[in-house]
Amino acid sequence: ETGVTQTPRHLVMGMTNKKSLKCEQHLGHNAMYWYKQSAKKPLELMFVYNFKEQTENNSVPSRFSPECPNSSHLFLHLHTLQPEDSALYLCASSRLLQGEQFFGPGTRLTVL
Amino acid sequence: KNEVEQSPQNLTAQEGEFITINCSYSVGISALHWLQQHPGGGIVSLFMLSSGKKKHGRLIATINIQEKHSSLHITASHPRDSAVYICAVNTGNQFYFGTGTSLTVIP
């Protein structure tokens, strides 16, 4: 257990569905991150939040919408996804921005 | 070309062997991270380095800032070390990740 939890662990959705991924950290960290990991590709950093403020958005399509209501919770809202968005979505947190990161177990997303 | 290159991509070793995984990067960095990812997806941070050498148990990580190179060593390897090892660098405002080295340790 890393202190970072993600729900759901697995998600199958159609292209017209709307769903949300949830991440929660119990470590008192101030920065939280969303990553995408596709097969045979490096980890891709999607969004970074520091003290609830978004500091980075790496040209992610608008069908992915992050939300950070407080330093302990991070959401990724999904709508009208494409099959190529199927991947493992990982959440991480760190005490300070760019510090050592602690990862959640990930959500395995399949878009049909 | 990826900013972070790892070698080898795949590695199979006998239990007890000494293992080295290499990471080269092409950007100026504030820190380098070694991550371990087990089947099923969970990622664990092993080391964060900005200079020199760090050791945790059987794992040793070194970095040479001038040569832009880092190595991860595993001594007395064990089947439970089987995982993907990922090198990542932080430039201060960007993270770059290698594609990972898949390690299998055979009993």
XYZ file of C-alpha atoms in Angstrom:
219
model
C 0.000 0.000 0.000
C 1.438 3.352 -1.069
C -1.196 5.556 0.577
C -2.721 6.420 -2.794
C -5.986 4.727 -3.769
C -7.768 4.720 -7.093
C -11.298 3.677 -8.017
C -12.483 1.907 -9.978
C -9.648 -0.529 -10.674
C -11.216 -1.605 -13.956
C -13.631 0.254 -16.205
C -15.225 -0.641 -19.502
C -17.156 2.100 -21.242
C -18.697 2.892 -24.582
C -17.702 5.890 -26.627
C -20.848 7.791 -25.669
C -20.599 7.177 -21.922
C -19.521 9.627 -19.252
C -17.533 8.258 -16.339
C -15.117 9.516 -13.702
C -11.932 8.130 -12.208
C -11.177 8.922 -8.585
C -7.874 9.213 -6.772
C -7.380 9.790 -3.069
C -4.144 10.186 -1.135
C -3.766 9.829 2.621
C -0.203 11.127 2.796
C -0.719 14.835 3.339
C 0.857 15.598 -0.024
C 0.326 18.840 -1.880
C 0.848 17.780 -5.486
C -1.148 15.247 -7.474
C -0.676 13.875 -10.966
C -2.581 11.956 -13.645
C -0.630 9.675 -15.980
C -1.627 7.562 -18.972
C 0.224 4.346 -19.736
C -0.479 2.729 -23.103
C 0.984 -0.595 -24.152
C 4.620 -0.374 -25.287
C 4.780 3.392 -24.693
C 6.426 5.480 -21.976
C 4.332 6.905 -19.205
C 2.635 10.117 -20.322
C 2.064 12.876 -17.808
C -1.414 14.321 -18.391
C -2.138 16.797 -15.593
C -0.422 18.208 -12.528
C -2.089 19.916 -9.580
C -0.185 21.746 -6.861
C -2.156 22.982 -3.855
C -5.373 22.344 -5.852
C -4.207 24.555 -8.741
C -3.543 23.027 -12.137
C 0.055 23.700 -13.081
C 0.420 21.529 -16.137
C -1.762 20.257 -18.940
C 0.264 18.366 -21.507
C -1.905 18.970 -24.564
C -4.490 16.503 -23.362
C -7.716 16.313 -25.433
C -10.712 18.053 -23.878
C -12.565 14.743 -23.576
C -10.409 14.321 -20.439
C -11.350 16.818 -17.751
C -9.532 16.880 -14.399
C -10.903 18.167 -11.131
C -9.074 18.707 -7.846
C -11.510 19.802 -5.120
C -8.858 19.568 -2.389
C -5.273 18.413 -1.937
C -6.366 14.864 -1.081
C -8.695 14.140 -3.993
C -8.257 14.155 -7.726
C -10.782 13.192 -10.376
C -10.534 12.545 -14.086
C -13.840 13.020 -15.867
C -14.186 11.117 -19.128
C -16.651 11.735 -21.949
C -16.947 10.678 -25.587
C -13.710 8.718 -25.426
C -12.142 6.866 -28.331
C -10.916 3.255 -28.405
C -7.327 4.538 -28.528
C -7.885 6.040 -25.063
C -7.898 2.506 -23.654
C -4.949 2.398 -21.263
C -3.887 2.231 -17.644
C -4.520 5.545 -15.894
C -2.298 6.152 -12.917
C -2.579 8.741 -10.196
C 0.379 9.858 -8.100
C 1.086 12.346 -5.345
C 4.146 14.011 -3.893
C 4.787 16.186 -0.877
C 6.318 18.887 -3.020
C 5.961 19.529 -6.715
C 8.587 17.447 -8.567
C 9.448 15.475 -5.417
C 9.364 11.722 -4.957
C 6.033 10.443 -6.203
C 3.809 7.779 -4.715
C 1.606 5.971 -7.204
C -1.837 4.478 -6.958
C -2.604 1.025 -8.384
C -4.147 2.466 -11.531
C -7.461 2.137 -13.349
C -7.461 -0.166 -16.367
C -9.768 1.552 -18.862
C -11.211 -0.125 -21.930
C -13.198 1.958 -24.410
C -15.391 -0.055 -26.738
C 14.029 10.464 -30.270
C 12.997 9.983 -26.663
C 14.663 12.269 -24.122
C 15.250 9.222 -21.905
C 16.722 5.992 -23.242
C 16.992 2.791 -21.261
C 18.947 -0.370 -21.941
C 18.423 -3.182 -22.185
C 14.723 -3.268 -23.056
C 14.427 -6.844 -21.832
C 16.644 -8.760 -19.446
C 16.519 -12.343 -18.181
C 18.770 -13.381 -15.321
C 19.339 -16.383 -13.104
C 18.554 -16.002 -9.430
C 21.573 -14.624 -7.592
C 23.040 -12.741 -10.543
C 24.156 -9.114 -10.379
C 21.984 -6.974 -12.648
C 22.592 -3.558 -14.187
C 20.033 -1.415 -15.970
C 21.185 1.747 -17.717
C 19.506 5.081 -18.347
C 20.784 7.919 -20.542
C 19.072 11.251 -20.935
C 19.531 14.262 -23.162
C 18.064 17.120 -21.124
C 19.227 19.117 -18.126
C 17.641 17.684 -15.010
C 16.904 18.582 -11.424
C 16.384 14.942 -10.415
C 16.262 11.416 -11.785
C 13.846 8.759 -10.578
C 13.928 4.980 -10.746
C 10.503 3.342 -10.598
C 9.471 -0.305 -10.351
C 6.261 -1.565 -11.935
C 4.976 -5.043 -11.155
C 2.518 -6.977 -13.336
C -0.927 -5.562 -12.619
C 0.298 -2.010 -12.949
C 1.272 -0.694 -9.502
C 4.332 1.569 -9.559
C 6.723 2.046 -6.662
C 9.333 4.782 -6.476
C 12.713 3.203 -5.739
C 15.082 6.172 -5.825
C 15.187 9.895 -6.464
C 18.710 11.071 -7.281
C 20.334 14.364 -8.127
C 23.950 13.303 -7.613
C 26.163 10.453 -6.486
C 24.826 7.156 -5.273
C 22.012 5.749 -3.143
C 21.483 2.284 -1.687
C 18.364 0.555 -0.370
C 18.911 -3.061 0.580
C 20.020 -4.939 -2.540
C 19.353 -1.991 -4.825
C 21.942 0.622 -5.730
C 21.415 3.640 -7.974
C 24.154 5.862 -9.332
C 24.107 8.986 -11.433
C 26.764 10.838 -13.409
C 25.434 14.316 -14.136
C 28.273 15.245 -16.515
C 27.704 12.149 -18.657
C 23.897 12.302 -18.270
C 23.778 8.670 -17.275
C 22.365 6.621 -14.422
C 22.523 2.963 -13.524
C 20.348 0.784 -11.341
C 22.066 -2.269 -9.880
C 20.421 -5.235 -8.205
C 22.690 -7.507 -6.193
C 21.798 -11.154 -5.476
C 18.735 -10.974 -7.728
C 15.595 -12.843 -6.750
C 12.478 -13.882 -8.703
C 10.470 -11.269 -6.775
C 12.639 -8.625 -8.468
C 10.897 -9.512 -11.743
C 9.222 -6.298 -12.868
C 9.545 -3.395 -15.269
C 12.061 -0.771 -14.163
C 11.417 2.762 -15.410
C 13.827 5.670 -15.467
C 12.307 9.148 -15.315
C 13.876 12.603 -15.285
C 12.551 15.882 -13.989
C 13.787 19.021 -15.728
C 12.190 21.369 -13.238
C 9.034 21.894 -15.257
C 8.719 18.647 -17.234
C 8.864 14.930 -16.593
C 10.260 12.545 -19.207
C 10.026 8.773 -18.944
C 11.926 5.899 -20.473
C 10.038 2.982 -21.991
C 11.197 0.681 -19.223
C 13.362 -2.418 -18.838
C 11.477 -5.658 -18.362
C 13.417 -7.889 -15.957
C 12.712 -11.578 -15.423
C 14.664 -13.437 -12.759
C 14.518 -17.200 -13.117
C 14.808 -19.417 -10.027
